[in-house]
Coordinates of C-alpha atoms in Angstrom, one line a residue:
M1 CA 0.6 -7.5 -29.0
N2 CA -2.8 -6.4 -27.8
V3 CA -3.5 -3.8 -25.0
V4 CA -3.7 -6.5 -22.3
Q5 CA -0.4 -8.2 -23.4
T6 CA 1.2 -4.7 -23.5
R7 CA 0.2 -4.1 -19.9
L8 CA 1.8 -7.4 -18.9
V9 CA 5.2 -6.3 -20.6
L10 CA 5.0 -2.9 -18.8
F11 CA 4.4 -4.6 -15.5
I12 CA 7.3 -7.1 -16.0
V13 CA 9.7 -4.3 -17.1
T14 CA 8.7 -2.2 -14.2
A15 CA 9.1 -5.0 -11.8
V16 CA 12.6 -5.9 -13.1
C17 CA 13.9 -2.4 -13.4
L18 CA 12.3 -1.1 -10.0
I19 CA 12.2 2.3 -11.6
A20 CA 11.5 5.4 -9.4
M21 CA 7.9 6.0 -8.6
P22 CA 6.3 9.3 -7.5
G23 CA 4.8 9.3 -4.0
M24 CA 1.1 9.5 -3.6
A25 CA -0.9 12.1 -1.7
G26 CA -0.6 11.8 2.0
H27 CA -4.4 11.4 2.5
S28 CA -4.9 8.8 -0.3
H29 CA -5.1 5.2 0.7
A30 CA -7.1 3.8 -2.1
G31 CA -3.9 2.2 -3.7
L32 CA -2.8 0.5 -0.4
V33 CA -5.9 -1.2 1.1
Q34 CA -8.3 -3.0 -1.1
E35 CA -10.8 -4.4 1.4
L36 CA -11.1 -2.4 4.5
D37 CA -11.6 -4.2 7.8
Y38 CA -11.6 -1.2 10.1
S39 CA -11.1 2.6 9.5
D40 CA -11.3 5.7 11.7
S41 CA -11.1 9.4 10.6
F42 CA -11.4 10.5 14.2
T43 CA -14.2 12.7 13.1
V44 CA -15.5 15.1 15.9
G45 CA -19.2 14.3 16.5
V46 CA -19.1 10.6 15.7
N47 CA -19.9 8.6 18.9
G48 CA -20.2 11.8 20.8
R49 CA -16.6 12.9 20.3
Q50 CA -16.0 16.5 21.4
P51 CA -13.3 18.8 20.0
G52 CA -10.5 19.0 22.5
G53 CA -12.2 16.0 24.4
N54 CA -10.0 13.6 26.3
P55 CA -12.6 11.0 27.7
P56 CA -11.7 8.3 30.1
N57 CA -10.3 5.0 28.9
G58 CA -13.1 2.7 27.5
A59 CA -15.5 5.5 26.8
A60 CA -18.0 5.2 23.8
Q61 CA -16.1 7.9 22.0
Y62 CA -13.3 5.5 21.5
A63 CA -15.3 3.0 19.4
V64 CA -13.8 2.7 15.9
E65 CA -16.0 4.4 13.3
N66 CA -16.2 1.9 10.6
T67 CA -16.2 -1.9 11.1
Y68 CA -17.5 -3.1 7.7
G69 CA -19.4 -6.0 9.3
N70 CA -16.7 -7.0 11.6
P71 CA -17.0 -7.1 15.3
A72 CA -17.1 -3.8 17.1
A73 CA -13.7 -2.5 18.2
T74 CA -12.5 0.1 20.6
W75 CA -9.2 2.0 20.8
T76 CA -7.3 0.7 23.9
P77 CA -4.3 2.5 25.2
Y78 CA -1.1 1.5 26.8
S79 CA -0.3 3.8 29.6
P80 CA 2.9 3.3 31.7
Y81 CA 2.4 6.6 33.5
D82 CA -1.2 7.7 33.8
A83 CA -4.1 5.4 33.0
S84 CA -6.7 8.2 33.3
K85 CA -5.5 9.7 30.0
D86 CA -6.0 8.8 26.5
F87 CA -5.7 10.5 23.0
S88 CA -7.9 13.6 22.4
F89 CA -10.1 14.4 19.5
Q90 CA -9.1 17.7 18.0
T91 CA -9.8 20.1 15.0
P92 CA -7.5 22.7 13.6
T93 CA -9.4 25.3 15.8
S94 CA -9.6 23.4 19.0
D95 CA -5.9 22.4 19.2
A96 CA -3.7 25.5 20.0
A97 CA -0.5 23.5 19.3
Y98 CA -1.7 22.5 15.8
A99 CA -3.0 26.0 15.1
A100 CA 0.5 27.3 15.9
I101 CA 2.2 25.3 13.2
S102 CA 3.4 27.5 10.4
P103 CA 2.9 27.3 7.6
A104 CA -0.5 25.4 8.2
P105 CA -0.2 21.7 7.7
T106 CA -1.3 20.4 4.2
G107 CA -1.9 17.0 2.7
N108 CA -5.0 16.0 4.7
P109 CA -8.2 17.8 3.8
G110 CA -10.1 15.8 6.2
A111 CA -8.2 17.3 9.2
T112 CA -10.9 20.0 9.2
T113 CA -13.5 17.5 10.6
G114 CA -11.1 15.9 13.2
F115 CA -7.9 14.1 14.1
M116 CA -6.4 12.5 17.1
R117 CA -3.5 13.7 19.4
P118 CA -1.8 11.5 21.8
E119 CA -2.1 12.7 25.4
K120 CA -0.4 10.0 27.5
G121 CA 2.9 10.0 29.2
G122 CA 4.8 11.6 32.0
G123 CA 8.3 12.4 33.1
S124 CA 10.7 13.2 30.4
Q125 CA 9.3 11.0 27.7
F126 CA 5.8 10.6 26.4
L127 CA 4.9 7.2 25.1
S128 CA 1.7 6.4 23.2
D129 CA 0.3 3.2 21.8
Y130 CA -3.3 2.6 20.9
G131 CA -4.6 -0.7 19.6
I132 CA -7.7 -2.3 18.5
A133 CA -8.7 -6.0 18.4
Y134 CA -7.9 -7.6 15.0
D135 CA -6.9 -11.2 14.2
L136 CA -8.8 -11.2 10.8
R137 CA -5.9 -11.8 8.4
T138 CA -2.4 -13.0 8.2
D139 CA -1.5 -10.6 5.4
Y140 CA -2.7 -7.1 6.1
V141 CA -1.9 -3.4 5.6
V142 CA -2.1 -0.8 8.5
S143 CA -2.1 2.7 7.2
A144 CA -2.5 6.2 8.9
D145 CA -1.7 9.8 8.1
A146 CA 0.6 11.5 10.5
I147 CA 2.5 14.8 11.3
L148 CA 5.6 13.5 12.8
P149 CA 7.0 14.8 16.1
G150 CA 10.3 16.7 16.2
T151 CA 11.9 14.8 19.0
D152 CA 11.2 11.2 18.2
R153 CA 8.8 9.0 16.2
I154 CA 5.5 7.4 14.9
N155 CA 5.0 3.7 15.0
I156 CA 2.7 1.3 13.2
S157 CA 2.6 -1.9 15.2
S158 CA 1.1 -5.5 15.6
F159 CA 0.5 -6.6 19.2
S160 CA -0.6 -9.8 21.0
N161 CA -3.0 -8.2 23.4
L162 CA -5.0 -4.9 23.9
G163 CA -3.1 -2.7 26.3
D164 CA 0.3 -4.0 24.9
N165 CA 2.9 -1.6 23.8
I166 CA 5.9 -1.9 21.5
A167 CA 8.1 -3.7 24.1
S168 CA 5.6 -6.4 24.8
P169 CA 6.1 -10.1 23.8
G170 CA 4.8 -10.9 20.3
A171 CA 4.9 -7.2 19.3
L172 CA 6.4 -6.0 15.9
S173 CA 6.6 -2.4 15.1
V174 CA 8.0 -0.1 12.5
F175 CA 9.3 3.2 13.6
F176 CA 9.2 6.4 11.4
R177 CA 11.2 9.5 12.2
A178 CA 11.3 12.8 10.3
D179 CA 14.6 14.1 8.8
Y180 CA 14.3 16.9 11.3
S181 CA 14.0 14.6 14.3
G182 CA 16.1 15.5 17.2
S183 CA 16.4 11.7 17.9
S184 CA 19.8 9.9 17.4
H185 CA 18.0 6.9 15.9
A186 CA 17.3 5.9 12.4
S187 CA 14.7 7.3 10.1
I188 CA 13.0 3.8 9.8
D189 CA 13.6 1.0 12.4
I190 CA 12.0 -2.4 13.0
Y191 CA 11.4 -3.1 16.6
A192 CA 10.7 -6.6 18.0
G193 CA 9.3 -6.3 21.4
G194 CA 9.9 -10.0 22.3
L195 CA 13.5 -9.7 21.5
A196 CA 14.1 -6.2 22.7
G197 CA 15.8 -5.6 19.4
T198 CA 15.9 -2.6 17.2
Y199 CA 16.9 -3.1 13.5
E200 CA 17.8 -0.1 11.3
V201 CA 16.3 0.0 7.9
V202 CA 16.9 3.5 6.7
P203 CA 19.6 5.7 8.3
K204 CA 18.9 8.9 10.2
G205 CA 17.9 11.9 8.1
Q206 CA 16.9 9.9 5.0
L207 CA 13.1 9.4 5.5
G208 CA 12.4 12.1 2.9
I209 CA 10.0 14.0 5.3
N210 CA 11.4 17.4 6.4
D211 CA 8.2 19.4 7.0
T212 CA 5.2 19.5 9.4
N213 CA 2.7 18.6 6.7
W214 CA 0.5 15.4 6.9
H215 CA 2.1 12.3 5.4
N216 CA 1.0 8.8 4.9
L217 CA 2.7 5.9 6.7
A218 CA 1.8 2.3 6.1
V219 CA 3.1 -1.1 6.7
R220 CA 2.1 -4.4 5.2
F221 CA 2.5 -7.3 7.5
D222 CA 2.7 -10.6 5.7
Q223 CA 3.1 -13.2 8.4
D224 CA 3.0 -16.2 6.1
G225 CA 5.5 -14.9 3.7
K226 CA 7.7 -13.4 6.4
K227 CA 7.9 -10.0 4.7
L228 CA 7.3 -6.3 5.7
W229 CA 6.4 -3.6 3.1
I230 CA 7.1 -0.2 4.6
L231 CA 5.6 2.7 2.6
V232 CA 6.1 6.4 3.1
D233 CA 3.6 8.6 1.2
G234 CA 2.9 5.6 -1.1
K235 CA 6.6 4.9 -1.9
L236 CA 8.1 1.5 -1.0
T237 CA 11.0 2.0 1.3
G238 CA 13.2 -1.0 2.1
M239 CA 16.6 -1.8 3.4
G240 CA 18.9 1.4 2.9
G241 CA 16.0 3.1 1.1
A242 CA 15.8 0.4 -1.7
E243 CA 12.3 0.1 -3.2
E244 CA 11.7 -3.5 -2.1
P245 CA 10.1 -5.3 0.8
I246 CA 12.0 -6.4 3.8
D247 CA 12.5 -10.1 3.7
L248 CA 12.6 -11.2 7.3
T249 CA 14.4 -14.5 6.4
Y250 CA 17.2 -12.8 4.5
D251 CA 20.7 -12.3 5.8
Y252 CA 21.3 -8.7 5.1
V253 CA 25.0 -8.8 5.6
G254 CA 26.6 -5.7 7.0
T255 CA 23.5 -4.4 8.6
E256 CA 21.6 -4.8 11.8
L257 CA 19.5 -7.5 10.0
A258 CA 22.6 -9.6 9.4
G259 CA 22.0 -13.2 10.1
A260 CA 18.1 -12.8 9.7
P261 CA 17.6 -12.3 13.5
L262 CA 13.7 -12.2 12.8
A263 CA 13.3 -15.1 10.6
N264 CA 11.8 -17.2 13.4
Y265 CA 10.3 -14.3 15.4
A266 CA 6.5 -15.0 15.8
Y267 CA 4.5 -11.8 16.2
S268 CA 0.9 -11.6 16.6
N269 CA -1.9 -10.2 14.5
N270 CA -4.4 -10.1 17.5
V271 CA -4.2 -6.3 17.8
V272 CA -3.0 -3.6 15.3
A273 CA -1.8 -0.3 16.7
I274 CA -0.7 3.2 15.9
G275 CA 1.3 5.3 18.4
G276 CA 4.4 7.3 18.9
A277 CA 6.8 8.8 21.2
Q278 CA 8.1 12.4 21.9
S279 CA 10.4 14.1 24.5
F280 CA 8.4 17.1 25.5
S281 CA 4.7 17.8 26.1
Y282 CA 4.4 20.4 23.6
D283 CA 6.0 18.1 20.8
H284 CA 2.9 16.3 19.9
P285 CA 2.5 13.8 17.0
W286 CA -0.9 14.0 15.3
L287 CA -2.6 11.0 13.6
D288 CA -5.6 10.7 11.3
N289 CA -7.3 8.4 8.7
F290 CA -6.5 5.0 10.2
Q291 CA -7.1 2.0 8.0
V292 CA -6.4 -1.7 8.1
G293 CA -7.4 -4.3 5.6
S294 CA -6.2 -6.6 2.8
P295 CA -3.4 -5.5 0.4
V296 CA -4.6 -4.4 -3.1
S297 CA -4.7 -7.3 -5.5
A298 CA -3.9 -7.5 -9.3
E299 CA -7.5 -8.2 -10.1
P300 CA -9.3 -5.4 -11.9
L301 CA -11.3 -3.1 -9.6
T302 CA -15.0 -2.3 -10.4
R303 CA -15.6 1.4 -10.4
V304 CA -19.1 1.2 -11.6
L305 CA -21.6 -1.6 -12.0
D306 CA -25.1 -0.8 -13.2
T307 CA -27.7 -3.5 -13.9
F308 CA -30.3 -0.8 -14.4
D309 CA -32.6 -2.6 -12.0
T310 CA -35.2 -0.4 -10.5
G311 CA -34.9 -2.0 -7.1
A312 CA -32.2 -1.6 -4.4
D313 CA -28.6 -0.9 -5.6
P314 CA -26.0 -3.7 -5.0
A315 CA -24.3 -3.1 -1.6
G316 CA -20.9 -1.6 -1.7
V317 CA -21.0 -0.7 -5.5
N318 CA -21.0 2.8 -7.1
N319 CA -24.2 2.4 -8.9
E320 CA -26.1 4.8 -11.1
L321 CA -23.8 7.7 -10.6
G322 CA -26.0 10.3 -12.3
W323 CA -27.2 7.8 -14.9
P324 CA -29.1 8.2 -17.1
R325 CA -28.4 11.6 -18.6
Q326 CA -29.9 12.5 -22.0
L327 CA -28.5 15.0 -24.3
G328 CA -30.1 16.1 -27.6
S329 CA -33.7 17.1 -28.3
D330 CA -34.3 15.1 -31.5
V331 CA -36.2 12.4 -29.4
P332 CA -39.8 12.1 -30.3
T333 CA -40.8 9.9 -27.2
S334 CA -39.6 10.0 -23.6
G335 CA -36.0 9.3 -24.4
L336 CA -34.1 7.4 -21.8
T337 CA -36.4 5.2 -19.6
Y338 CA -36.2 2.0 -17.7
T339 CA -38.1 -0.9 -19.0
V340 CA -38.7 -4.5 -17.6
N341 CA -38.2 -7.3 -20.0
G342 CA -38.9 -5.3 -23.1
P343 CA -39.2 -6.7 -26.7
G344 CA -36.4 -9.1 -27.6
T345 CA -35.1 -9.7 -24.0
A346 CA -37.1 -12.6 -22.9
D347 CA -33.9 -14.4 -21.9
I348 CA -32.6 -11.4 -19.7
S349 CA -34.0 -11.0 -16.3
G350 CA -34.4 -7.8 -14.5
D351 CA -34.5 -4.2 -15.9
Q352 CA -32.6 -2.6 -18.9
L353 CA -31.8 1.0 -19.9
R354 CA -34.1 1.7 -22.8
I355 CA -32.8 4.3 -25.3
T356 CA -35.1 5.9 -27.9
A357 CA -34.0 7.9 -30.9
G358 CA -35.7 9.5 -33.9
A359 CA -35.0 8.8 -37.6
G360 CA -31.4 9.7 -38.3
A361 CA -30.6 10.8 -34.8
A362 CA -28.5 9.6 -32.0
T363 CA -29.3 9.6 -28.2
T364 CA -26.5 9.1 -25.6
A365 CA -26.7 8.1 -22.0
W366 CA -23.6 9.6 -20.4
L367 CA -22.2 8.6 -17.2
D368 CA -22.2 11.9 -15.4
E369 CA -18.7 12.0 -14.0
N370 CA -15.4 13.1 -15.4
W371 CA -13.3 10.0 -14.8
S372 CA -10.0 11.6 -15.7
A373 CA -10.1 13.0 -12.1
L374 CA -9.4 9.5 -10.8
A375 CA -6.3 9.1 -12.7
D376 CA -7.3 5.6 -14.0
T377 CA -5.4 5.2 -17.2
Q378 CA -6.1 1.5 -17.8
Y379 CA -9.7 0.7 -17.9
T380 CA -12.4 -1.5 -19.5
I381 CA -16.0 -0.3 -20.4
G382 CA -18.5 -3.2 -20.8
A383 CA -22.1 -3.4 -21.7
K384 CA -24.7 -5.9 -23.0
M385 CA -26.4 -4.4 -26.2
I386 CA -29.8 -5.6 -27.0
F387 CA -31.8 -4.9 -30.2
Q388 CA -35.4 -4.3 -30.4
S389 CA -37.3 -7.0 -32.4
G390 CA -37.9 -5.7 -36.0
Q391 CA -35.1 -3.1 -35.6
H392 CA -34.2 -1.1 -38.8
A393 CA -31.2 -2.8 -40.4
S394 CA -29.1 0.5 -40.3
A395 CA -29.7 1.2 -36.6
W396 CA -26.8 0.6 -34.2
N397 CA -25.7 0.5 -30.5
A398 CA -22.5 2.0 -29.4
I399 CA -20.0 2.4 -26.5
V400 CA -18.5 6.0 -26.6
L401 CA -15.8 7.9 -24.8
N402 CA -15.1 11.6 -25.2
E403 CA -13.8 14.7 -23.6
V404 CA -17.1 16.4 -23.4
Q405 CA -20.8 15.0 -23.3
T406 CA -22.4 15.6 -26.6
N407 CA -24.9 14.1 -29.0
D408 CA -22.8 15.0 -32.0
T409 CA -24.1 12.6 -34.8
A410 CA -21.1 13.5 -37.1
L411 CA -19.2 10.8 -35.1
S412 CA -16.5 13.3 -34.1
L413 CA -16.0 11.5 -30.7
D414 CA -12.6 10.6 -29.2
L415 CA -13.5 6.9 -29.6
M416 CA -16.6 5.1 -30.6
F417 CA -17.4 1.3 -31.2
F418 CA -20.8 0.5 -32.8
I419 CA -22.5 -2.7 -34.0
R420 CA -25.6 -3.5 -35.8
E421 CA -28.0 -6.4 -35.4
S422 CA -26.6 -7.8 -38.7
G423 CA -23.1 -8.2 -37.1
Y424 CA -21.5 -5.2 -39.1
W425 CA -19.3 -3.1 -36.7
A426 CA -17.0 -0.2 -36.9
V427 CA -14.7 1.9 -34.9
W428 CA -14.6 5.7 -35.3
A429 CA -12.1 8.1 -33.8
G430 CA -11.9 11.9 -34.2
G431 CA -14.6 11.9 -36.9
S432 CA -13.0 9.2 -39.0
Q433 CA -13.6 5.5 -39.4
I434 CA -10.6 3.5 -38.5
Y435 CA -11.7 -0.1 -38.3
D436 CA -14.8 -2.2 -39.5
G437 CA -15.8 -5.6 -40.1
T438 CA -18.6 -8.1 -39.9
I439 CA -19.4 -11.0 -37.4
T440 CA -22.3 -13.3 -37.1
G441 CA -25.5 -11.3 -36.4
A442 CA -27.4 -11.6 -33.2
S443 CA -30.1 -9.9 -31.1
Q444 CA -27.6 -9.0 -28.4
Y445 CA -24.0 -8.7 -27.9
D446 CA -21.6 -8.5 -24.9
V447 CA -19.2 -5.7 -25.7
E448 CA -16.0 -4.7 -24.0
L449 CA -13.7 -1.7 -24.9
V450 CA -10.2 -2.0 -23.3
V451 CA -8.3 1.2 -23.1
D452 CA -4.7 2.0 -22.0
E453 CA -4.0 5.8 -22.1
V454 CA -0.3 5.3 -22.3
G455 CA 0.5 8.9 -23.6
P456 CA -0.6 11.2 -26.4
T457 CA -1.7 8.2 -28.3
S458 CA -3.8 5.7 -26.5
L459 CA -4.2 2.0 -27.3
F460 CA -7.4 0.0 -27.2
D461 CA -8.9 -3.5 -27.8
V462 CA -12.5 -4.3 -28.8
I463 CA -13.8 -7.6 -27.6
V464 CA -17.3 -8.9 -28.6
D465 CA -18.8 -12.1 -27.1
G466 CA -15.2 -13.0 -26.0
N467 CA -13.8 -12.5 -29.4
T468 CA -11.2 -9.8 -30.1
L469 CA -12.2 -7.7 -33.1
V470 CA -9.6 -4.9 -32.8
D471 CA -6.1 -5.8 -31.4
N472 CA -4.0 -3.1 -30.2
G473 CA -5.6 -0.2 -32.0
S474 CA -4.8 3.4 -31.4
F475 CA -6.5 6.7 -31.1
T476 CA -5.6 10.3 -29.9
P477 CA -7.7 11.6 -27.1
G478 CA -9.0 15.2 -27.7
G479 CA -8.4 16.4 -24.2
N480 CA -7.8 15.7 -20.6
A481 CA -11.4 15.1 -19.6
R482 CA -13.0 11.6 -20.0
Y483 CA -16.7 10.8 -20.1
F484 CA -18.2 7.4 -20.9
G485 CA -21.6 6.7 -22.5
L486 CA -24.0 4.4 -24.3
R487 CA -25.4 5.5 -27.5
Y488 CA -28.2 4.3 -30.0
Y489 CA -28.6 5.6 -33.5
G490 CA -32.1 5.1 -35.0
Y491 CA -33.4 5.1 -38.5
V492 CA -37.2 4.9 -37.8
N493 CA -39.1 7.1 -35.3
D494 CA -40.0 5.6 -32.0
Q495 CA -37.7 2.7 -32.3
F496 CA -35.4 1.9 -29.3
S497 CA -32.6 -0.3 -28.1
M498 CA -31.8 -1.5 -24.7
M499 CA -28.6 -1.7 -22.7
D500 CA -27.6 -3.8 -19.7
D501 CA -25.0 -4.7 -17.2
F502 CA -22.8 -1.5 -17.7
T503 CA -19.3 -1.9 -16.1
L504 CA -16.4 0.3 -15.7
T505 CA -13.4 -1.6 -14.3
V506 CA -9.8 -0.3 -13.8
V507 CA -6.5 -2.0 -13.5
P508 CA -4.3 -1.1 -10.7
E509 CA -1.1 0.9 -11.6
P510 CA 2.1 -1.3 -12.0
S511 CA 3.7 1.0 -9.3
T512 CA 0.8 0.3 -6.9
L513 CA 1.1 -3.5 -7.4
L514 CA 5.0 -3.4 -6.9
L515 CA 4.6 -1.4 -3.9
L516 CA 2.6 -4.0 -2.2
G517 CA 4.6 -7.0 -3.7
L518 CA 2.2 -8.1 -6.3
G519 CA 4.6 -7.4 -9.1
A520 CA 4.8 -9.1 -12.5
A521 CA 4.3 -12.7 -11.1
V522 CA 0.6 -12.2 -10.6
I523 CA -0.1 -10.5 -13.9
P524 CA 0.1 -13.6 -16.2
F525 CA -2.7 -15.2 -14.1
W526 CA -4.9 -12.2 -14.3
W527 CA -4.2 -12.0 -18.2
R528 CA -5.1 -15.6 -18.7
R529 CA -8.4 -15.1 -16.9
R530 CA -9.1 -11.9 -18.7
R531 CA -8.7 -13.3 -22.1

């Protein structure tokens, strides 16, 4: 099997076995929402927000920070007791109750710039629900970071109308209660407002949260599929704590969902909401980093796309992160430059990266970021390699990866694939040649290096112009850091090569796909498209 097929097997085995998966950091939503529709970090200063400020309902401060081209949205409260109040914007220094938490909460570095604290309520119980107009998708993820209250809950909800609460017709909510909660209710409940029904999912004291740190809570609402995915710190938490989604059409015999009471319950996606309840005024919940959008898909995610155009960067793409960076002084001309339609590239529009090297010397353009910090262990590096007309027969272009940025011409890199205009190619790893061969020569090649860092020994494929040259090769990374680069090795002074369309794509982790119900069933489709 090659690397892509090996990934398929790993996905299937993981899906069947449902092995335990570690939780993700509380403030990380990257693995849960793929395309954001709305998000709000409740940052003080945005829209005139003031620390400790509690503006009147409908004030500009309650406009959602980020709309991603969707209609503007405003946080709208439900207030059974006092319509003049809403949540306040706080920071660790403006909120005395937050500052009194000991030890200080962890898990949300963004709390320093602001978070929200519900202020509504009255009498013996404080109720808080805050919604924004939505109605964009029928399969959507709502996510927020929270410090859970000690006396009741946090809820993530989907409502019919702005101003609704959990008990309104067409409302569906998931309740989360910390293990230390003084409430007699379950750790996770589903509540259907139109039925006034509460349905236990996880028994009391079994949420896995027993501290006052920030934790990520998320719910995927799949209206068409009639399923709910409930996630706590990135871990799927289903019926009785099982790592599986809740199927609203299933008869969970012996539970409060016996007989599938929600199978025909029609809840609305007109509004998405976050909120909570607590029994005392001093027992605040805190919320931050709200997000709603599409669930992550099994398609590869583009981390970097660089067409080397000298004009505007493509919108929404990480482009030219520190590129180009030249290492090595054995370059007689300007080294790395941009050029427009240089020699040998009449069939390529736009600009290219031009790399110049001296006789018997290499020049490498490194992407100036250590990608190991992103914990992406399955990735593809791609580029178009273009040879100068009249290129020396022994010159070559290469894709390289290494633990440090170096111009070492001794080829002692973690992994390097190079190819000549003649079609001769080779793979080097750790200073030794491990593969070579010859294909039909050409003036340009589309090259992909597919890597799966499965452990101390990593796997890789090499694909050129859609043909697999190395199938399930292996190499040993030299360290934990990971840098990617494009290299040209020259044999005549002042000759150069050009690179274009550099891409770095990553494959979602099997655990992330399983958490959002994408599992093994979708992987064969992606694999067929990929190969």
